C-alpha positions as a Markdown table, in Angstrom:
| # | Residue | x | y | z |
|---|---|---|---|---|
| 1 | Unk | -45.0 | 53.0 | -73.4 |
| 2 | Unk | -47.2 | 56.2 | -73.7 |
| 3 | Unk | -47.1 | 55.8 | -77.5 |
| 4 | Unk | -48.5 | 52.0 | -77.3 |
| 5 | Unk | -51.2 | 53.0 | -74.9 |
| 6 | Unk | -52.1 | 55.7 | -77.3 |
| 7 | Unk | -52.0 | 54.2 | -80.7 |
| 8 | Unk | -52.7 | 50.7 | -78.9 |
| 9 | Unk | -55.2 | 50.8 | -75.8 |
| 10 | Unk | -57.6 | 47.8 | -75.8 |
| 11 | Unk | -55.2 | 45.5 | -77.4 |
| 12 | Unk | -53.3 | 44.2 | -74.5 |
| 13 | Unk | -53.0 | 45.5 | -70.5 |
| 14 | Unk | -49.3 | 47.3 | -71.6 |
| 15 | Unk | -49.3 | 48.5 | -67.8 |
| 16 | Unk | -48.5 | 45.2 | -66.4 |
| 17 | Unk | -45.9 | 44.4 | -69.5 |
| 18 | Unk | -44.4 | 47.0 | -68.8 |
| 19 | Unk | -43.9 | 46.6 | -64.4 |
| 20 | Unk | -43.1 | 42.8 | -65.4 |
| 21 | Unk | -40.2 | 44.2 | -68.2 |
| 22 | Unk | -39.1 | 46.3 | -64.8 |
| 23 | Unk | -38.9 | 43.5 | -62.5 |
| 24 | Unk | -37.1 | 41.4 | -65.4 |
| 25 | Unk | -40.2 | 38.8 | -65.5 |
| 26 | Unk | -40.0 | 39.3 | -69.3 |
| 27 | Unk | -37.6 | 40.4 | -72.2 |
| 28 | Unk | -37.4 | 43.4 | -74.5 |
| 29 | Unk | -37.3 | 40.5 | -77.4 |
| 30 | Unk | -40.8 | 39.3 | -76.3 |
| 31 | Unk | -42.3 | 42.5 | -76.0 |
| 32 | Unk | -41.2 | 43.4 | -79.4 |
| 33 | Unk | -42.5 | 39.9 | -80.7 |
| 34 | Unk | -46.2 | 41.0 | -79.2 |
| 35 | Unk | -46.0 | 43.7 | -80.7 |
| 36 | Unk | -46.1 | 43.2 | -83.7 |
| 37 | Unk | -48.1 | 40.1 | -83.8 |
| 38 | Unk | -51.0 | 42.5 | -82.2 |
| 39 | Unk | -50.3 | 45.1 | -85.2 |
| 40 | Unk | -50.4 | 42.4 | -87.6 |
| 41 | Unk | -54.0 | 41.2 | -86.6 |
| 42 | Unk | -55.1 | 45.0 | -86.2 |
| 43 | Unk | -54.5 | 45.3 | -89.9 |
| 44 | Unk | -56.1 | 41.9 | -90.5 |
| 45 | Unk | -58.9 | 43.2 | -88.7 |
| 46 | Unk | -59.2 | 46.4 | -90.3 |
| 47 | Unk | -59.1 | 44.6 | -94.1 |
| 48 | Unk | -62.0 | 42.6 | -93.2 |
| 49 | Unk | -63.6 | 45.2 | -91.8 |
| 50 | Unk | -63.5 | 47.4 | -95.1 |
| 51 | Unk | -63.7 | 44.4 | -97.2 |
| 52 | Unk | -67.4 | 44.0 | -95.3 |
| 53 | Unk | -68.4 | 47.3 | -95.8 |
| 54 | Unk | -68.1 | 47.2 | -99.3 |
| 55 | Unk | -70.3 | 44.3 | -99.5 |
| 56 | Unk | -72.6 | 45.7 | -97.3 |
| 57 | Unk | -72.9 | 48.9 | -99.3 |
| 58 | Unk | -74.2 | 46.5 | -102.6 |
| 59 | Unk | -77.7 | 47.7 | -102.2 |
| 60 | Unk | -79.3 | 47.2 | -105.2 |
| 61 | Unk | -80.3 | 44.1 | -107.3 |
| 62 | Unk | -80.0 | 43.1 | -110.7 |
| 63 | Unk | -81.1 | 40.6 | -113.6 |
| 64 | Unk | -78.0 | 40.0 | -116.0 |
| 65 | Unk | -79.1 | 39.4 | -119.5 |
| 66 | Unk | -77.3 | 37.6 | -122.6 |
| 67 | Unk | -77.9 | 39.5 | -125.5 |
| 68 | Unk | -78.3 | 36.9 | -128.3 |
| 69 | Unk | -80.7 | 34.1 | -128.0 |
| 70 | Unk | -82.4 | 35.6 | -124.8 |
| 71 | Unk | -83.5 | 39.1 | -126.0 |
| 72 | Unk | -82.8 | 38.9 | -129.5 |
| 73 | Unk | -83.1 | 35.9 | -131.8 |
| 74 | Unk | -80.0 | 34.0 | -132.5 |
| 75 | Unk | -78.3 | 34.9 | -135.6 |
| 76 | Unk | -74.8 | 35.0 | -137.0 |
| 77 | Unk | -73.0 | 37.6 | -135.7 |
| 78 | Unk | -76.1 | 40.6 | -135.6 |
| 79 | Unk | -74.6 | 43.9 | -135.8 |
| 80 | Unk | -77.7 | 45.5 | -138.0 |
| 81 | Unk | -80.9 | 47.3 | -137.3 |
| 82 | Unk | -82.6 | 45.3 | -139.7 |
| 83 | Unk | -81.6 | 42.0 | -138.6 |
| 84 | Unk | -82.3 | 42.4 | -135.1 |
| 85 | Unk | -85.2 | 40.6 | -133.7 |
| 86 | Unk | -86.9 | 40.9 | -130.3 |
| 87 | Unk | -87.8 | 37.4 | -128.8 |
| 88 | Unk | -91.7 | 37.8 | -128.3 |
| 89 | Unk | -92.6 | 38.8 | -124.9 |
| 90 | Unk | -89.6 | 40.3 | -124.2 |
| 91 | Unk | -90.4 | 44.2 | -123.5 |
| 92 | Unk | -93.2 | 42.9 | -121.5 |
| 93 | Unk | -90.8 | 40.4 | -119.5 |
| 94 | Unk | -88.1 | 42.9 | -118.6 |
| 95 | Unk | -90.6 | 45.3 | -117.5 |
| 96 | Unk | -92.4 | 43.1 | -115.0 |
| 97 | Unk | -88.4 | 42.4 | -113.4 |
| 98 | Unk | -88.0 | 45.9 | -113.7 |
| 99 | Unk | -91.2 | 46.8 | -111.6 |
| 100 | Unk | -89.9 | 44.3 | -109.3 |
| 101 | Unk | -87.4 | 46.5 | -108.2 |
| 102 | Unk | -84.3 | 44.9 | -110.4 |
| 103 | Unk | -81.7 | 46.5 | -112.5 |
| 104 | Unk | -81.4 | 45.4 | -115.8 |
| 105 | Unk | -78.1 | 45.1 | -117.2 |
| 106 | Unk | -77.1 | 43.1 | -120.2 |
| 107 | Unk | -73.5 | 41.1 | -120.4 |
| 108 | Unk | -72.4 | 39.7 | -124.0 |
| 109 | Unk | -69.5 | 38.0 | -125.7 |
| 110 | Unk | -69.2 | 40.2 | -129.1 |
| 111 | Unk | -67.4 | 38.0 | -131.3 |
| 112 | Unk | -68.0 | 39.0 | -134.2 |
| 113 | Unk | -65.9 | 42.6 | -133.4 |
| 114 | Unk | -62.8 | 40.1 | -132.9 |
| 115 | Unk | -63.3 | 38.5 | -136.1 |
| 116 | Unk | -64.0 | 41.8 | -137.5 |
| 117 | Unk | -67.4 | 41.5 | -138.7 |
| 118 | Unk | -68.1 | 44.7 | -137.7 |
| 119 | Unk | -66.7 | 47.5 | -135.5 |
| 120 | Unk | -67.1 | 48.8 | -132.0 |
| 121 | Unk | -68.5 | 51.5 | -133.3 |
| 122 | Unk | -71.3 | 49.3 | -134.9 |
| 123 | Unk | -72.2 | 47.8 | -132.0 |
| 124 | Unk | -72.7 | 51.0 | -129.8 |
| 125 | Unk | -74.9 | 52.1 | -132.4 |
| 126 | Unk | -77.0 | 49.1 | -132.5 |
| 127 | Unk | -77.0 | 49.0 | -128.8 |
| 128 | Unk | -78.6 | 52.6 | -128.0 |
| 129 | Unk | -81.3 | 51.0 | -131.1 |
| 130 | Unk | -82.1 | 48.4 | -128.5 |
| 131 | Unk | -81.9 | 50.7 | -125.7 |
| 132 | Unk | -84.2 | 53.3 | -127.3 |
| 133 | Unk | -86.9 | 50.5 | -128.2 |
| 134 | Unk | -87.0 | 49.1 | -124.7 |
| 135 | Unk | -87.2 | 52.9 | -123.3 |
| 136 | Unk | -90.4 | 53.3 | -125.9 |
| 137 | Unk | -92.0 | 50.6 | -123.8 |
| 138 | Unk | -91.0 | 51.9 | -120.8 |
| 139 | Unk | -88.2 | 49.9 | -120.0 |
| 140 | Unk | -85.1 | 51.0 | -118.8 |
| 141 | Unk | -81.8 | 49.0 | -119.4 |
| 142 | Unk | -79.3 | 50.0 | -116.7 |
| 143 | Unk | -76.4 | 49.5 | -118.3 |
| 144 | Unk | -74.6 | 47.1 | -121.3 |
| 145 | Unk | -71.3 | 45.3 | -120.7 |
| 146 | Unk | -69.4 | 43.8 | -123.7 |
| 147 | Unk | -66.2 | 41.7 | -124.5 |
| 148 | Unk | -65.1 | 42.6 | -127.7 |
| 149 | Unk | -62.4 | 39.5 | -127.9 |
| 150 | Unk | -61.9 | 36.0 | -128.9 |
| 151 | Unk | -58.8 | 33.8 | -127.9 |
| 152 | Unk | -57.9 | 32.1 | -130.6 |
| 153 | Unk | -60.0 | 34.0 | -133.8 |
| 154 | Unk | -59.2 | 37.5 | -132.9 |
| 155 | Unk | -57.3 | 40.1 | -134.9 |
| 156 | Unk | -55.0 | 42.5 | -133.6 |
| 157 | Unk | -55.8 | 44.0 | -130.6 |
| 158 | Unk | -58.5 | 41.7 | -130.2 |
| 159 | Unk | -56.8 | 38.6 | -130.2 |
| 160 | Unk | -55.8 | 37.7 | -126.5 |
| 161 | Unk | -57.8 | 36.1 | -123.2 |
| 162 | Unk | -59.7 | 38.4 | -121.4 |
| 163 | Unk | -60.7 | 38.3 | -117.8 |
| 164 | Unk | -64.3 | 39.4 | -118.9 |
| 165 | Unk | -65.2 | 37.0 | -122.1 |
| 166 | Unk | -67.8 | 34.9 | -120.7 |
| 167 | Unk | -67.1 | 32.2 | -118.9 |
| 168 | Unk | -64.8 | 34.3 | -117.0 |
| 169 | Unk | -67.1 | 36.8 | -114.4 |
| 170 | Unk | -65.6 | 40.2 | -115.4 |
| 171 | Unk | -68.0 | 41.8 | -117.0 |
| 172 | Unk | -70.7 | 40.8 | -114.0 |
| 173 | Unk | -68.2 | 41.9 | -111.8 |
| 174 | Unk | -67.7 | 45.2 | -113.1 |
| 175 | Unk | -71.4 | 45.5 | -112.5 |
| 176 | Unk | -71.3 | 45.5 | -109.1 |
| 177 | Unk | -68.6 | 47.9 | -109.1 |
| 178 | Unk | -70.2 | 51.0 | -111.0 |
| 179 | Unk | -74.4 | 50.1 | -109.8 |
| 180 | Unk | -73.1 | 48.3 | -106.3 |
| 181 | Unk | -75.0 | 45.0 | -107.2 |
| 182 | Unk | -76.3 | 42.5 | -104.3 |
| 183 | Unk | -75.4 | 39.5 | -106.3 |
| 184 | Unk | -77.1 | 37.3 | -103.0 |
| 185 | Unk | -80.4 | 39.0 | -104.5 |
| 186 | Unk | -79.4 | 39.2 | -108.1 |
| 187 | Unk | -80.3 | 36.9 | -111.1 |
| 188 | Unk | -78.8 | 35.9 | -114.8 |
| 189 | Unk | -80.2 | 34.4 | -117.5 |
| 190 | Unk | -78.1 | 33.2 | -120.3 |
| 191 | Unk | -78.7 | 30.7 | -123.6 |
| 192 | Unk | -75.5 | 29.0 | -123.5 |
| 193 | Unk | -73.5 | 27.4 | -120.3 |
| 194 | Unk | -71.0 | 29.9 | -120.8 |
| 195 | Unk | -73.3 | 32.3 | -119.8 |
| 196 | Unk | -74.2 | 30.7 | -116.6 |
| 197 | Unk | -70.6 | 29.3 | -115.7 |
| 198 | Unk | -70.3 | 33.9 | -115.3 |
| 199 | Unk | -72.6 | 34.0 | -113.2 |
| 200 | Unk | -71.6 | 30.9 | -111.2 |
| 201 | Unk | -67.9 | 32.3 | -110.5 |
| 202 | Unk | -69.2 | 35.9 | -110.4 |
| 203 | Unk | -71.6 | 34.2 | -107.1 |
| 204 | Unk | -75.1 | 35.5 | -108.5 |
| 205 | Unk | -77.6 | 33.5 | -106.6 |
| 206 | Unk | -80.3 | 32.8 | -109.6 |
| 207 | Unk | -79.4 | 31.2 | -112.2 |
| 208 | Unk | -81.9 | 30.8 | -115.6 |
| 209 | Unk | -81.3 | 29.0 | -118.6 |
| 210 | Unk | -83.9 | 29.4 | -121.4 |
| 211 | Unk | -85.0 | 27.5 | -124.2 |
| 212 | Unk | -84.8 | 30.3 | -126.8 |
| 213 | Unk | -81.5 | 30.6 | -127.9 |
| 214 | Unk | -78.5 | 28.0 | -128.4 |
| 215 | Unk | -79.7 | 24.5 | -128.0 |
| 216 | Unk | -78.5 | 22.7 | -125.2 |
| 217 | Unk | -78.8 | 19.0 | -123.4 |
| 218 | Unk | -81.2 | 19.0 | -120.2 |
| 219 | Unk | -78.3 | 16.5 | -118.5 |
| 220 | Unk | -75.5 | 18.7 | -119.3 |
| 221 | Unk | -77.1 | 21.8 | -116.9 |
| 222 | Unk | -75.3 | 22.1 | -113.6 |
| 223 | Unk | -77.9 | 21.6 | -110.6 |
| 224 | Unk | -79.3 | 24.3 | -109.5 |
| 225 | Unk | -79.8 | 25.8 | -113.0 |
| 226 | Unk | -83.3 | 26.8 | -113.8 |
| 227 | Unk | -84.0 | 25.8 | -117.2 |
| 228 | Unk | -87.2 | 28.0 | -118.5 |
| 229 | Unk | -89.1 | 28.7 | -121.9 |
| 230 | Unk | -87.9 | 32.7 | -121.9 |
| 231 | Unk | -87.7 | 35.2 | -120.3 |
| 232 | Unk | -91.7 | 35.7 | -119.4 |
| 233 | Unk | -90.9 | 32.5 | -117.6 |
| 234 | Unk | -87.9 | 34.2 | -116.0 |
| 235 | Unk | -90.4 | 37.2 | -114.9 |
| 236 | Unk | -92.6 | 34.8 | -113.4 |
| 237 | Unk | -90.2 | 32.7 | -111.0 |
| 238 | Unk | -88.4 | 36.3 | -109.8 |
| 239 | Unk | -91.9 | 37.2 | -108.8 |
| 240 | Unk | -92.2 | 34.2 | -106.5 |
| 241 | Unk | -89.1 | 34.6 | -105.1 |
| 242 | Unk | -90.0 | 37.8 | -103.8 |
């Protein structure tokens, strides 16, 4: 009984089960029975409790970004310096969310690496381009997640479902992992409904789709979709939800 009291003390008054056990007001069989429903819902407890700390300890906020058709024009497959082409406003966009106290961190579907168009390796190069020209304006991308398969046009390796190709939240999830994202305070912005269909089952609370990239029908967007121009328009409505 000293060991329950111990291990067990504000669970249940184990000084009068224990007199009634004594006095044969209850059985060994029903002592064991509430015991171990009481440890059950003390481990219950304690994985909710952890499970709410974690949430708790996403402090920060971010703005999940397509890559093609929101930052860059839309092109087949762009995996070269040369045809890569800011969207106008962009650097100026992304700077205003970043002053706003958001983490930008982009999320695309790379295809064209399944198909092999072009390599990994091509695409990290072309990426710390990007990087570096957003840093010359004083912009600072947080981080850039990528899914290098395709389902059913993949080769190799790169052949197979994945759990973070858009419309599947992996990549946004990941996110919040390594920067320990708020996604009640965090936004995407996508060009396709794949895009926002992440960041629906991922539970990001704003959700943007703008006019600049893949074309789209106005009846097809799930409500509560923002549908905007770019992402100036993007900068605009995050500074109004503040």
């Amino acid at each position: 009984m000293i060991f329950w009291q111990n291990h067990c003390p504000k669970l249940f008054p184990w000084n009068m089960i224990f007199w009634r056990f004594m006095s044969g007001k209850i059985s060994l069989c029903c002592i064991f029975r509430t015991v171990i429903l009481l440890i059950s819902g003390s481990r219950k407890t304690l994985k909710k409790r952890k499970m709410n700390t974690i949430v708790s300890g996403n402090i920060n906020k971010a703005l999940f970004v397509d890559r093609d058709g929101v930052i860059n024009r839309e092109k087949d497959y762009v995996c070269r310096v040369e045809d890569f082409e800011f969207i106008a406003g962009v650097m100026e966009a992304l700077k205003k969310v970043a002053v706003l106290g958001y983490k930008i961190i982009v999320i695309s579907n790379q295809a064209g690496i399944a198909r092999g168009y072009y390599s990994e390796e091509d695409f990290h190069r072309i990426t710390e381009w990007m990087r570096g020209e957003f840093r010359k304006k004083g912009v600072e991308v947080t981080d850039v997640y990528y899914d290098p398969t395709h389902p059913e046009y993949g080769t190799g390796k790169y052949k197979r479902v994945s759990a973070r190709r858009k419309p599947a939240p992996g990549m946004i999830l990941d996110a919040v992992r390594d920067h320990r994202i708020n996604l009640q305070q965090s936004a995407l912005v996508g060009d396709k409904l794949t895009d926002i269909e992440a960041g629906r089952r991922a539970g990001v609370k704003h959700l943007f789709l703008v006019r600049t990239g893949h074309p789209f029908r106005d009846e097809e967007v799930p409500a509560g979709v923002k549908i905007v121009e770019d992402l100036r328009e993007v900068a605009e409505k995050l500074k109004n939800i503040e």
